[in-house]
PDB file of C-alpha atoms in Angstrom:
ATOM      1  CA  UNK N 304     113.363  41.540 142.709  1.00 55.00           C
ATOM      2  CA  UNK N 305     112.316  38.882 140.238  1.00 57.00           C
ATOM      3  CA  UNK N 306     108.620  38.447 140.015  1.00 58.00           C
ATOM      4  CA  UNK N 307     107.126  35.667 137.942  1.00 56.00           C
ATOM      5  CA  UNK N 308     104.206  36.864 135.923  1.00 57.00           C
ATOM      6  CA  UNK N 309     101.216  34.574 135.726  1.00 56.00           C
ATOM      7  CA  UNK N 310     100.729  32.976 132.335  1.00 53.00           C
ATOM      8  CA  UNK N 311     104.436  32.865 131.460  1.00 51.00           C
ATOM      9  CA  UNK N 312     104.136  29.129 131.073  1.00 50.00           C
ATOM     10  CA  UNK N 313     101.756  29.293 128.116  1.00 49.00           C
ATOM     11  CA  UNK N 314     102.251  27.439 124.823  1.00 51.00           C
ATOM     12  CA  UNK N 315     104.303  30.143 123.106  1.00 49.00           C
ATOM     13  CA  UNK N 316     107.096  29.781 125.611  1.00 47.00           C
ATOM     14  CA  UNK N 317     107.805  26.186 124.665  1.00 48.00           C
ATOM     15  CA  UNK N 318     110.461  26.439 122.005  1.00 47.00           C
ATOM     16  CA  UNK N 319     110.294  23.006 120.423  1.00 47.00           C
ATOM     17  CA  UNK N 320     106.735  23.339 119.156  1.00 47.00           C
ATOM     18  CA  UNK N 321     106.286  25.212 115.876  1.00 45.00           C
ATOM     19  CA  UNK N 322     103.473  27.539 114.999  1.00 42.00           C
ATOM     20  CA  UNK N 323     101.237  26.115 112.320  1.00 46.00           C
ATOM     21  CA  UNK N 324      98.725  28.922 112.126  1.00 43.00           C
ATOM     22  CA  UNK N 325      95.205  29.111 113.427  1.00 43.00           C
ATOM     23  CA  UNK N 326      93.854  26.116 111.534  1.00 45.00           C
ATOM     24  CA  UNK N 327      96.937  24.101 110.713  1.00 46.00           C
ATOM     25  CA  UNK N 328      96.505  24.700 106.967  1.00 48.00           C
ATOM     26  CA  UNK N 329      98.780  23.381 104.255  1.00 48.00           C
ATOM     27  CA  UNK N 330     101.958  23.851 106.323  1.00 48.00           C
ATOM     28  CA  UNK N 331     100.859  21.426 109.047  1.00 52.00           C
ATOM     29  CA  UNK N 332     102.725  18.119 108.975  1.00 63.00           C
ATOM     30  CA  UNK N 333     101.021  15.003 107.730  1.00 62.00           C
ATOM     31  CA  UNK N 334      99.383  13.615 110.809  1.00 64.00           C
ATOM     32  CA  UNK N 335      97.456  10.405 111.164  1.00 62.00           C
ATOM     33  CA  UNK N 336      99.436   8.625 108.444  1.00 73.00           C
ATOM     34  CA  UNK N 337     101.209   5.395 109.144  1.00 78.00           C
ATOM     35  CA  UNK N 338     104.582   4.687 107.609  1.00 82.00           C
ATOM     36  CA  UNK N 339     102.910   2.476 105.017  1.00 86.00           C
ATOM     37  CA  UNK N 340     100.466   5.184 103.964  1.00 87.00           C
ATOM     38  CA  UNK N 341     103.267   7.735 103.653  1.00 88.00           C
ATOM     39  CA  UNK N 342     105.247   5.234 101.577  1.00 92.00           C
ATOM     40  CA  UNK N 343     102.193   4.693  99.350  1.00 93.00           C
ATOM     41  CA  UNK N 344     102.037   8.464  98.767  1.00 94.00           C
ATOM     42  CA  UNK N 345     105.715   8.440  97.795  1.00 95.00           C
ATOM     43  CA  UNK N 346     105.196   5.551  95.378  1.00 97.00           C
ATOM     44  CA  UNK N 347     102.105   7.202  93.853  1.00 97.00           C
ATOM     45  CA  UNK N 348     103.884  10.520  93.362  1.00 97.00           C
ATOM     46  CA  UNK N 349     106.976   8.911  91.849  1.00 98.00           C
ATOM     47  CA  UNK N 350     104.821   6.735  89.564  1.00 98.00           C
ATOM     48  CA  UNK N 351     103.004   9.837  88.290  1.00 98.00           C
ATOM     49  CA  UNK N 352     106.337  11.598  87.695  1.00 98.00           C
ATOM     50  CA  UNK N 353     107.716   8.598  85.793  1.00 98.00           C
ATOM     51  CA  UNK N 354     104.592   8.434  83.626  1.00 98.00           C
ATOM     52  CA  UNK N 355     104.922  12.140  82.747  1.00 98.00           C
ATOM     53  CA  UNK N 356     108.591  11.694  81.905  1.00 97.00           C
ATOM     54  CA  UNK N 357     107.931   8.574  79.806  1.00 97.00           C
ATOM     55  CA  UNK N 358     105.189  10.397  77.902  1.00 97.00           C
ATOM     56  CA  UNK N 359     107.704  12.951  76.605  1.00 96.00           C
ATOM     57  CA  UNK N 360     109.645  10.249  74.747  1.00 96.00           C
ATOM     58  CA  UNK N 361     106.670   8.509  73.108  1.00 97.00           C
ATOM     59  CA  UNK N 362     104.426   9.505  70.181  1.00 96.00           C
ATOM     60  CA  UNK N 363     101.612  11.863  71.168  1.00 95.00           C
ATOM     61  CA  UNK N 364      99.535  11.427  68.027  1.00 94.00           C
ATOM     62  CA  UNK N 365      99.561   9.701  64.658  1.00 93.00           C
ATOM     63  CA  UNK N 366      98.418  11.266  61.400  1.00 90.00           C
ATOM     64  CA  UNK N 367      96.907   9.121  58.647  1.00 88.00           C
ATOM     65  CA  UNK N 368      96.227  10.456  55.158  1.00 85.00           C
ATOM     66  CA  UNK N 369      93.893   9.385  52.416  1.00 78.00           C
ATOM     67  CA  UNK N 370      96.751   9.160  49.899  1.00 76.00           C
ATOM     68  CA  UNK N 371      97.416   5.613  48.853  1.00 69.00           C
ATOM     69  CA  UNK N 372     100.859   4.376  49.828  1.00 61.00           C
ATOM     70  CA  UNK N 373     101.377   7.215  52.286  1.00 67.00           C
ATOM     71  CA  UNK N 374     102.759   6.112  55.621  1.00 65.00           C
ATOM     72  CA  UNK N 375     101.546   7.041  59.040  1.00 78.00           C
ATOM     73  CA  UNK N 376     103.261  10.057  60.542  1.00 87.00           C
ATOM     74  CA  UNK N 377     103.674  10.438  64.281  1.00 90.00           C
ATOM     75  CA  UNK N 378     104.352  13.499  66.417  1.00 92.00           C
ATOM     76  CA  UNK N 379     106.284  13.067  69.653  1.00 94.00           C
ATOM     77  CA  UNK N 380     104.914  14.439  72.905  1.00 94.00           C
ATOM     78  CA  UNK N 381     108.165  16.214  73.748  1.00 94.00           C
ATOM     79  CA  UNK N 382     108.284  18.215  70.527  1.00 92.00           C
ATOM     80  CA  UNK N 383     104.567  19.023  70.698  1.00 94.00           C
ATOM     81  CA  UNK N 384     104.679  20.235  74.337  1.00 92.00           C
ATOM     82  CA  UNK N 385     108.117  21.880  74.106  1.00 93.00           C
ATOM     83  CA  UNK N 386     109.286  19.392  76.759  1.00 95.00           C
ATOM     84  CA  UNK N 387     107.056  21.036  79.395  1.00 95.00           C
ATOM     85  CA  UNK N 388     106.380  17.740  81.158  1.00 97.00           C
ATOM     86  CA  UNK N 389     110.054  17.221  82.073  1.00 97.00           C
ATOM     87  CA  UNK N 390     110.218  20.016  84.698  1.00 97.00           C
ATOM     88  CA  UNK N 391     106.763  19.000  85.921  1.00 98.00           C
ATOM     89  CA  UNK N 392     107.957  15.409  86.385  1.00 98.00           C
ATOM     90  CA  UNK N 393     111.052  16.579  88.280  1.00 98.00           C
ATOM     91  CA  UNK N 394     108.927  18.845  90.501  1.00 98.00           C
ATOM     92  CA  UNK N 395     106.465  16.005  91.133  1.00 98.00           C
ATOM     93  CA  UNK N 396     109.303  13.687  92.185  1.00 98.00           C
ATOM     94  CA  UNK N 397     110.748  16.316  94.537  1.00 97.00           C
ATOM     95  CA  UNK N 398     107.345  17.058  96.080  1.00 96.00           C
ATOM     96  CA  UNK N 399     106.705  13.337  96.569  1.00 96.00           C
ATOM     97  CA  UNK N 400     109.992  13.009  98.419  1.00 95.00           C
ATOM     98  CA  UNK N 401     109.159  16.105 100.475  1.00 91.00           C
ATOM     99  CA  UNK N 402     105.732  14.783 101.388  1.00 90.00           C
ATOM    100  CA  UNK N 403     107.213  11.442 102.416  1.00 91.00           C
ATOM    101  CA  UNK N 404     110.345  12.594 104.205  1.00 90.00           C
ATOM    102  CA  UNK N 405     109.194  15.852 105.847  1.00 87.00           C
ATOM    103  CA  UNK N 406     105.508  14.827 106.088  1.00 85.00           C
ATOM    104  CA  UNK N 407     104.633  18.111 104.383  1.00 88.00           C
ATOM    105  CA  UNK N 408     101.020  18.920 103.467  1.00 91.00           C
ATOM    106  CA  UNK N 409     102.337  21.804 101.364  1.00 94.00           C
ATOM    107  CA  UNK N 410     104.364  19.359  99.264  1.00 94.00           C
ATOM    108  CA  UNK N 411     101.208  17.284  98.723  1.00 94.00           C
ATOM    109  CA  UNK N 412      99.271  20.384  97.702  1.00 96.00           C
ATOM    110  CA  UNK N 413     101.988  21.325  95.176  1.00 97.00           C
ATOM    111  CA  UNK N 414     101.938  17.740  93.893  1.00 97.00           C
ATOM    112  CA  UNK N 415      98.209  18.128  93.216  1.00 97.00           C
ATOM    113  CA  UNK N 416      98.801  21.414  91.391  1.00 98.00           C
ATOM    114  CA  UNK N 417     101.474  19.758  89.231  1.00 98.00           C
ATOM    115  CA  UNK N 418      98.934  17.054  88.355  1.00 98.00           C
ATOM    116  CA  UNK N 419      96.344  19.692  87.436  1.00 98.00           C
ATOM    117  CA  UNK N 420      98.831  21.551  85.209  1.00 98.00           C
ATOM    118  CA  UNK N 421      99.743  18.285  83.452  1.00 98.00           C
ATOM    119  CA  UNK N 422      96.030  17.522  82.970  1.00 98.00           C
ATOM    120  CA  UNK N 423      95.440  20.953  81.421  1.00 97.00           C
ATOM    121  CA  UNK N 424      98.370  20.417  79.044  1.00 97.00           C
ATOM    122  CA  UNK N 425      96.966  17.024  78.038  1.00 96.00           C
ATOM    123  CA  UNK N 426      93.294  17.936  77.718  1.00 96.00           C
ATOM    124  CA  UNK N 427      93.476  21.531  76.478  1.00 96.00           C
ATOM    125  CA  UNK N 428      96.767  21.554  74.582  1.00 94.00           C
ATOM    126  CA  UNK N 429      97.126  18.031  73.204  1.00 95.00           C
ATOM    127  CA  UNK N 430      93.672  16.463  72.884  1.00 95.00           C
ATOM    128  CA  UNK N 431      92.324  18.902  70.240  1.00 94.00           C
ATOM    129  CA  UNK N 432      95.387  18.276  68.058  1.00 92.00           C
ATOM    130  CA  UNK N 433      95.113  14.519  68.605  1.00 92.00           C
ATOM    131  CA  UNK N 434      91.524  14.491  67.281  1.00 92.00           C
ATOM    132  CA  UNK N 435      91.893  16.838  64.338  1.00 91.00           C
ATOM    133  CA  UNK N 436      90.692  16.103  60.801  1.00 89.00           C
ATOM    134  CA  UNK N 437      91.276  18.241  57.729  1.00 86.00           C
ATOM    135  CA  UNK N 438      93.209  18.856  54.532  1.00 83.00           C
ATOM    136  CA  UNK N 439      96.989  18.785  54.371  1.00 80.00           C
ATOM    137  CA  UNK N 440      99.369  19.521  51.545  1.00 75.00           C
ATOM    138  CA  UNK N 441      99.460  22.251  48.935  1.00 78.00           C
ATOM    139  CA  UNK N 442      98.452  22.833  45.327  1.00 77.00           C
ATOM    140  CA  UNK N 443     101.893  21.669  44.195  1.00 80.00           C
ATOM    141  CA  UNK N 444     101.855  18.453  46.234  1.00 75.00           C
ATOM    142  CA  UNK N 445      98.091  17.928  45.990  1.00 77.00           C
ATOM    143  CA  UNK N 446      95.767  18.067  48.925  1.00 81.00           C
ATOM    144  CA  UNK N 447      94.868  15.033  50.973  1.00 82.00           C
ATOM    145  CA  UNK N 448      92.450  14.380  53.773  1.00 86.00           C
ATOM    146  CA  UNK N 449      94.223  13.628  57.033  1.00 87.00           C
ATOM    147  CA  UNK N 450      93.036  12.567  60.462  1.00 90.00           C
ATOM    148  CA  UNK N 451      95.013  12.411  63.672  1.00 92.00           C
ATOM    149  CA  UNK N 452      94.434  10.077  66.584  1.00 93.00           C
ATOM    150  CA  UNK N 453      95.906   9.903  70.095  1.00 95.00           C
ATOM    151  CA  UNK N 454      98.894   7.632  70.635  1.00 96.00           C
ATOM    152  CA  UNK N 455     100.692   6.239  73.697  1.00 96.00           C
ATOM    153  CA  UNK N 456     102.140   9.587  74.813  1.00 96.00           C
ATOM    154  CA  UNK N 457      98.713  11.139  75.254  1.00 97.00           C
ATOM    155  CA  UNK N 458      97.531   8.251  77.404  1.00 97.00           C
ATOM    156  CA  UNK N 459     100.723   8.244  79.481  1.00 98.00           C
ATOM    157  CA  UNK N 460     100.564  11.966  80.236  1.00 97.00           C
ATOM    158  CA  UNK N 461      96.858  11.782  81.084  1.00 98.00           C
ATOM    159  CA  UNK N 462      97.417   8.782  83.367  1.00 98.00           C
ATOM    160  CA  UNK N 463     100.399  10.487  85.016  1.00 98.00           C
ATOM    161  CA  UNK N 464      98.325  13.610  85.719  1.00 98.00           C
ATOM    162  CA  UNK N 465      95.491  11.511  87.157  1.00 98.00           C
ATOM    163  CA  UNK N 466      97.870   9.540  89.401  1.00 98.00           C
ATOM    164  CA  UNK N 467      99.367  12.776  90.776  1.00 98.00           C
ATOM    165  CA  UNK N 468      95.953  14.335  91.441  1.00 98.00           C
ATOM    166  CA  UNK N 469      94.630  11.191  93.132  1.00 97.00           C
ATOM    167  CA  UNK N 470      97.793  10.734  95.213  1.00 97.00           C
ATOM    168  CA  UNK N 471      97.711  14.337  96.428  1.00 97.00           C
ATOM    169  CA  UNK N 472      93.975  14.252  97.087  1.00 96.00           C
ATOM    170  CA  UNK N 473      94.079  11.023  99.065  1.00 94.00           C
ATOM    171  CA  UNK N 474      97.110  12.202 101.032  1.00 93.00           C
ATOM    172  CA  UNK N 475      95.478  15.517 101.916  1.00 92.00           C
ATOM    173  CA  UNK N 476      92.238  13.793 102.923  1.00 91.00           C
ATOM    174  CA  UNK N 477      93.966  11.174 105.066  1.00 87.00           C
ATOM    175  CA  UNK N 478      96.077  13.772 106.836  1.00 83.00           C
ATOM    176  CA  UNK N 479      93.437  16.448 107.336  1.00 78.00           C
ATOM    177  CA  UNK N 480      94.072  18.691 110.360  1.00 72.00           C
ATOM    178  CA  UNK N 481      91.911  17.761 113.291  1.00 66.00           C
ATOM    179  CA  UNK N 482      91.863  14.107 112.320  1.00 55.00           C
ATOM    180  CA  UNK N 483      93.141  12.091 115.278  1.00 56.00           C
ATOM    181  CA  UNK N 484      96.377  10.230 114.782  1.00 54.00           C
ATOM    182  CA  UNK N 485      96.092   6.460 115.029  1.00 56.00           C
ATOM    183  CA  UNK N 486      98.637   4.461 116.923  1.00 52.00           C
ATOM    184  CA  UNK N 487      99.463   1.079 115.481  1.00 55.00           C
ATOM    185  CA  UNK N 488      97.488  -1.623 117.251  1.00 57.00           C
ATOM    186  CA  UNK N 489      95.012   0.716 118.880  1.00 55.00           C
ATOM    187  CA  UNK N 490      91.301   0.623 118.322  1.00 57.00           C
ATOM    188  CA  UNK N 491      89.634   3.617 116.619  1.00 58.00           C
ATOM    189  CA  UNK N 492      88.096   6.168 118.971  1.00 56.00           C
ATOM    190  CA  UNK N 493      84.360   5.893 119.368  1.00 57.00           C
ATOM    191  CA  UNK N 494      81.623   5.056 121.794  1.00 61.00           C
ATOM    192  CA  UNK N 495      82.380   2.248 124.199  1.00 57.00           C
ATOM    193  CA  UNK N 496      79.637  -0.402 124.298  1.00 60.00           C
ATOM    194  CA  UNK N 497      78.110  -1.058 127.718  1.00 55.00           C
TER     195      UNK N 497
END
């Protein structure tokens, strides 16, 4: 005899709906975003990745000395950072595509972390060297006072990190779980005037 138990028709028995955890969390899909907003997140993430990649091929800092006739020396961002921004730029591009195509909140969260790592590299690793002043040379070549200053690479990597952080933050805020999805052409939910 086949007896149907009560409650067998609950949510878990519907196979096409995935489990997103008790609160939705970072694995919940991006909800409430229009196609244009998702495209803007893609563009922002790719722009940040391109800025990080471009920074690696530009001068990070310039060094000027007090010696007359001495030229200005520049240090490239890639050699100073051991090319650390290249894998970060690739990861940022992949996470941007993932956030756009799969509507993944996790991809947006990783994009924000990539931006934070790039910001730490810029502000903790590069900025102190880009603002250094001191003596260079030796007793044989004579000492000279030298001062370094930030160049285009520093500004590009800092801007790229900021773009990634802002893109991820805005995307996560706009797609917060529990936020109702808007249908194009519909009025926002709220009290109806009498």
